[in-house]
Amino acid sequence: MTKNFIDITDVSATDLQAIIADAIGMKTARTGLSKGAIDPDPALSGIMLAMIFEKSSTRTRISFDMAIRQLGGSSMILSTADMQLGRGETVADTAKVLSRYVDGVMIRCNAHETLLELTSHADIPVINGLTDRSHPCQILADLMTLQEHKGDLSHLKLAWVGDGNNVASSFLHAAPKFGFSLSLGCPEEFAANQDDIDYAINAGADISLTTDPAAAVTGADVVIADTFVSMGDKDANSRLQVLSPFQVDTSLMANAATDAVFLHCLPAHRGEEVSAEVIDGSQSLVFDEAENRLHVQKAILKYCFDKL
Ligand code: CP
Ligand code: NVA
């Protein structure tokens, strides 16, 4: 059966933990190699990955490209605007055609439904590179980073501050799988998706909800922020107005544990969701987090091609 990576909810806790462990192992095994060198034991030699982008990307695009190359495979980077998809060819026909040419697809698209439709008509693995609903590859990189810096994830308290967006949803999906507790500090207008909150709580996760950012981060081991205006959001002015009290700055961080760390998936907007002092300060792990996109996506690719 074709193995996809659509959402963290679809993957067992055992497989998710194996993906992170494999990513950490591969990262260590590459010590001293140049970034363009193929892994000593390349697992995906001969595999061609097509990457389709309906919206912008720096990290996802470059880290997936390097990931498949280091694994011995190849990639092609496509923009929907340059494909017949951008002129109205159906997602179903696109999926069937791609399945005849390439071995796997990573797609970043606006509507989550587009990803699901592509997946349902493709007979090759499909990977979610971000939709309006979720960003699962990002969250596994974040959790890998926390495991490296903090050890066992199940003892950690994570605090999400700001917009309850696609990235927040993937943290909600991950909470019951890894056993960390998650506190969401979001304004009512931009609360996290209720279905994802219900999923996490029903699956046994320790989730707390507040509209007070200081309450959300009190005692937290990890404080997480993301942009106030995600790709595709149309209401930038009202978002910036409502969300401005949710900026993560040094006074907000002072409520967290003394050894708390800061995460942000990037791109960041200093002076909006986070102060420069915090994101560029000693508690910030954002560049380890960005690097780990590469390592964890190599393990996700291996999972999809049954090479984990
Ligand atoms: N964090 C992340 O997905 O970055 P890009 O939008 O640059 O891919
Ligand atoms: N929430 C952001 C994440 C970007 C990587 C967005 O969807 O634009």
Short mmCIF file of N, CA, C and O in Angstrom, two decimals, residues 52-97:
data_model
loop_
_atom_site.label_atom_id
_atom_site.label_comp_id
_atom_site.label_asym_id
_atom_site.label_seq_id
_atom_site.Cartn_x
_atom_site.Cartn_y
_atom_site.Cartn_z
N ILE A 52 5.77 20.32 -5.81
CA ILE A 52 4.85 21.28 -6.43
C ILE A 52 4.57 22.40 -5.42
O ILE A 52 4.17 22.12 -4.28
N PHE A 53 4.76 23.63 -5.83
CA PHE A 53 4.52 24.77 -4.95
C PHE A 53 3.43 25.67 -5.52
O PHE A 53 3.56 26.17 -6.63
N GLU A 54 2.39 25.84 -4.71
CA GLU A 54 1.34 26.80 -5.06
C GLU A 54 1.60 28.12 -4.32
O GLU A 54 0.98 29.12 -4.62
N LYS A 55 2.49 28.07 -3.31
CA LYS A 55 2.88 29.31 -2.64
C LYS A 55 4.35 29.27 -2.26
O LYS A 55 5.01 28.24 -2.41
N SER A 56 4.83 30.42 -1.77
CA SER A 56 6.27 30.62 -1.57
C SER A 56 6.88 29.64 -0.58
O SER A 56 6.18 29.11 0.29
N SER A 57 8.19 29.46 -0.68
CA SER A 57 8.92 28.64 0.29
C SER A 57 10.40 28.86 0.12
O SER A 57 10.91 28.94 -0.99
N THR A 58 11.10 28.93 1.24
CA THR A 58 12.57 28.88 1.24
C THR A 58 13.01 27.55 1.86
O THR A 58 13.65 26.72 1.21
N ARG A 59 12.65 27.32 3.12
CA ARG A 59 13.11 26.13 3.85
C ARG A 59 12.60 24.82 3.25
O ARG A 59 13.37 23.89 3.01
N THR A 60 11.29 24.74 3.02
CA THR A 60 10.70 23.48 2.56
C THR A 60 11.28 23.09 1.21
O THR A 60 11.66 21.93 0.98
N ARG A 61 11.38 24.06 0.35
CA ARG A 61 11.86 23.83 -1.01
C ARG A 61 13.33 23.36 -1.01
O ARG A 61 13.69 22.35 -1.61
N ILE A 62 14.17 24.09 -0.27
CA ILE A 62 15.60 23.78 -0.33
C ILE A 62 15.93 22.53 0.51
O ILE A 62 16.72 21.69 0.11
N SER A 63 15.26 22.40 1.66
CA SER A 63 15.58 21.24 2.52
C SER A 63 15.10 19.94 1.89
O SER A 63 15.78 18.92 1.97
N PHE A 64 13.93 19.94 1.24
CA PHE A 64 13.49 18.71 0.56
C PHE A 64 14.40 18.38 -0.62
O PHE A 64 14.70 17.22 -0.89
N ASP A 65 14.83 19.41 -1.34
CA ASP A 65 15.71 19.19 -2.49
C ASP A 65 17.03 18.56 -2.02
O ASP A 65 17.50 17.56 -2.58
N MET A 66 17.61 19.13 -0.94
CA MET A 66 18.86 18.57 -0.42
C MET A 66 18.62 17.20 0.19
O MET A 66 19.48 16.32 0.11
N ALA A 67 17.45 17.01 0.81
CA ALA A 67 17.15 15.73 1.46
C ALA A 67 17.18 14.59 0.45
O ALA A 67 17.86 13.58 0.65
N ILE A 68 16.46 14.75 -0.66
CA ILE A 68 16.39 13.65 -1.63
C ILE A 68 17.75 13.45 -2.30
O ILE A 68 18.16 12.32 -2.57
N ARG A 69 18.50 14.54 -2.51
CA ARG A 69 19.84 14.39 -3.12
C ARG A 69 20.77 13.62 -2.18
O ARG A 69 21.54 12.76 -2.61
N GLN A 70 20.76 13.99 -0.87
CA GLN A 70 21.65 13.30 0.08
C GLN A 70 21.29 11.82 0.19
O GLN A 70 22.14 10.99 0.49
N LEU A 71 20.01 11.50 -0.07
CA LEU A 71 19.58 10.10 -0.01
C LEU A 71 19.86 9.36 -1.32
O LEU A 71 19.50 8.20 -1.47
N GLY A 72 20.47 10.06 -2.28
CA GLY A 72 20.85 9.40 -3.53
C GLY A 72 19.82 9.54 -4.64
O GLY A 72 20.02 9.02 -5.74
N GLY A 73 18.70 10.23 -4.37
CA GLY A 73 17.66 10.41 -5.37
C GLY A 73 17.77 11.76 -6.06
O GLY A 73 18.77 12.47 -5.92
N SER A 74 16.74 12.11 -6.81
CA SER A 74 16.72 13.37 -7.57
C SER A 74 15.38 14.07 -7.35
O SER A 74 14.42 13.45 -6.88
N SER A 75 15.33 15.35 -7.75
CA SER A 75 14.09 16.08 -7.55
C SER A 75 13.82 17.01 -8.73
O SER A 75 14.74 17.35 -9.48
N MET A 76 12.56 17.38 -8.89
CA MET A 76 12.22 18.48 -9.80
C MET A 76 11.27 19.40 -9.03
O MET A 76 10.41 18.94 -8.28
N ILE A 77 11.51 20.71 -9.19
CA ILE A 77 10.72 21.70 -8.45
C ILE A 77 9.78 22.38 -9.42
O ILE A 77 10.23 22.93 -10.43
N LEU A 78 8.50 22.31 -9.13
CA LEU A 78 7.46 22.80 -10.05
C LEU A 78 6.59 23.83 -9.34
O LEU A 78 6.32 23.70 -8.15
N SER A 79 6.14 24.82 -10.12
CA SER A 79 5.21 25.79 -9.56
C SER A 79 3.87 25.57 -10.26
O SER A 79 3.83 25.35 -11.48
N THR A 80 2.79 25.62 -9.51
CA THR A 80 1.47 25.38 -10.14
C THR A 80 1.23 26.39 -11.26
O THR A 80 0.58 26.07 -12.24
N ALA A 81 1.78 27.59 -11.10
CA ALA A 81 1.58 28.63 -12.13
C ALA A 81 2.16 28.20 -13.47
O ALA A 81 1.66 28.61 -14.52
N ASP A 82 3.20 27.37 -13.46
CA ASP A 82 3.84 26.93 -14.71
C ASP A 82 3.27 25.62 -15.21
O ASP A 82 3.68 25.11 -16.26
N MET A 83 2.37 25.01 -14.44
CA MET A 83 1.78 23.72 -14.85
C MET A 83 0.37 23.96 -15.42
O MET A 83 -0.24 25.01 -15.16
N GLN A 84 -0.16 22.99 -16.11
CA GLN A 84 -1.53 23.11 -16.61
C GLN A 84 -2.53 23.19 -15.45
O GLN A 84 -3.64 23.70 -15.61
N LEU A 85 -2.10 22.72 -14.27
CA LEU A 85 -2.90 22.86 -13.04
C LEU A 85 -3.30 24.32 -12.83
O LEU A 85 -4.42 24.63 -12.42
N GLY A 86 -2.38 25.24 -13.16
CA GLY A 86 -2.64 26.66 -13.02
C GLY A 86 -3.62 27.18 -14.05
O GLY A 86 -4.11 28.31 -13.95
N ARG A 87 -3.91 26.38 -15.10
CA ARG A 87 -4.87 26.78 -16.14
C ARG A 87 -6.14 25.95 -16.07
O ARG A 87 -6.91 25.91 -17.02
N GLY A 88 -6.31 25.24 -14.96
CA GLY A 88 -7.57 24.54 -14.76
C GLY A 88 -7.56 23.04 -14.99
O GLY A 88 -8.59 22.39 -14.86
N GLU A 89 -6.39 22.45 -15.33
CA GLU A 89 -6.38 20.97 -15.41
C GLU A 89 -6.72 20.42 -14.03
O GLU A 89 -6.33 20.99 -13.00
N THR A 90 -7.45 19.33 -13.99
CA THR A 90 -7.91 18.85 -12.68
C THR A 90 -6.76 18.29 -11.86
O THR A 90 -5.75 17.81 -12.40
N VAL A 91 -6.95 18.34 -10.55
CA VAL A 91 -5.97 17.77 -9.63
C VAL A 91 -5.91 16.26 -9.86
O VAL A 91 -4.83 15.65 -9.83
N ALA A 92 -7.06 15.64 -10.13
CA ALA A 92 -7.11 14.19 -10.34
C ALA A 92 -6.26 13.79 -11.55
O ALA A 92 -5.44 12.86 -11.47
N ASP A 93 -6.43 14.48 -12.67
CA ASP A 93 -5.64 14.14 -13.86
C ASP A 93 -4.16 14.39 -13.61
O ASP A 93 -3.30 13.60 -14.03
N THR A 94 -3.86 15.48 -12.91
CA THR A 94 -2.45 15.79 -12.59
C THR A 94 -1.85 14.67 -11.77
O THR A 94 -0.73 14.22 -12.02
N ALA A 95 -2.60 14.19 -10.79
CA ALA A 95 -2.11 13.11 -9.92
C ALA A 95 -1.84 11.84 -10.73
O ALA A 95 -0.81 11.17 -10.53
N LYS A 96 -2.75 11.51 -11.63
CA LYS A 96 -2.58 10.27 -12.43
C LYS A 96 -1.39 10.37 -13.36
O LYS A 96 -0.64 9.41 -13.55
N VAL A 97 -1.18 11.56 -13.95
CA VAL A 97 -0.06 11.74 -14.87
C VAL A 97 1.27 11.70 -14.10
O VAL A 97 2.21 11.01 -14.48
#
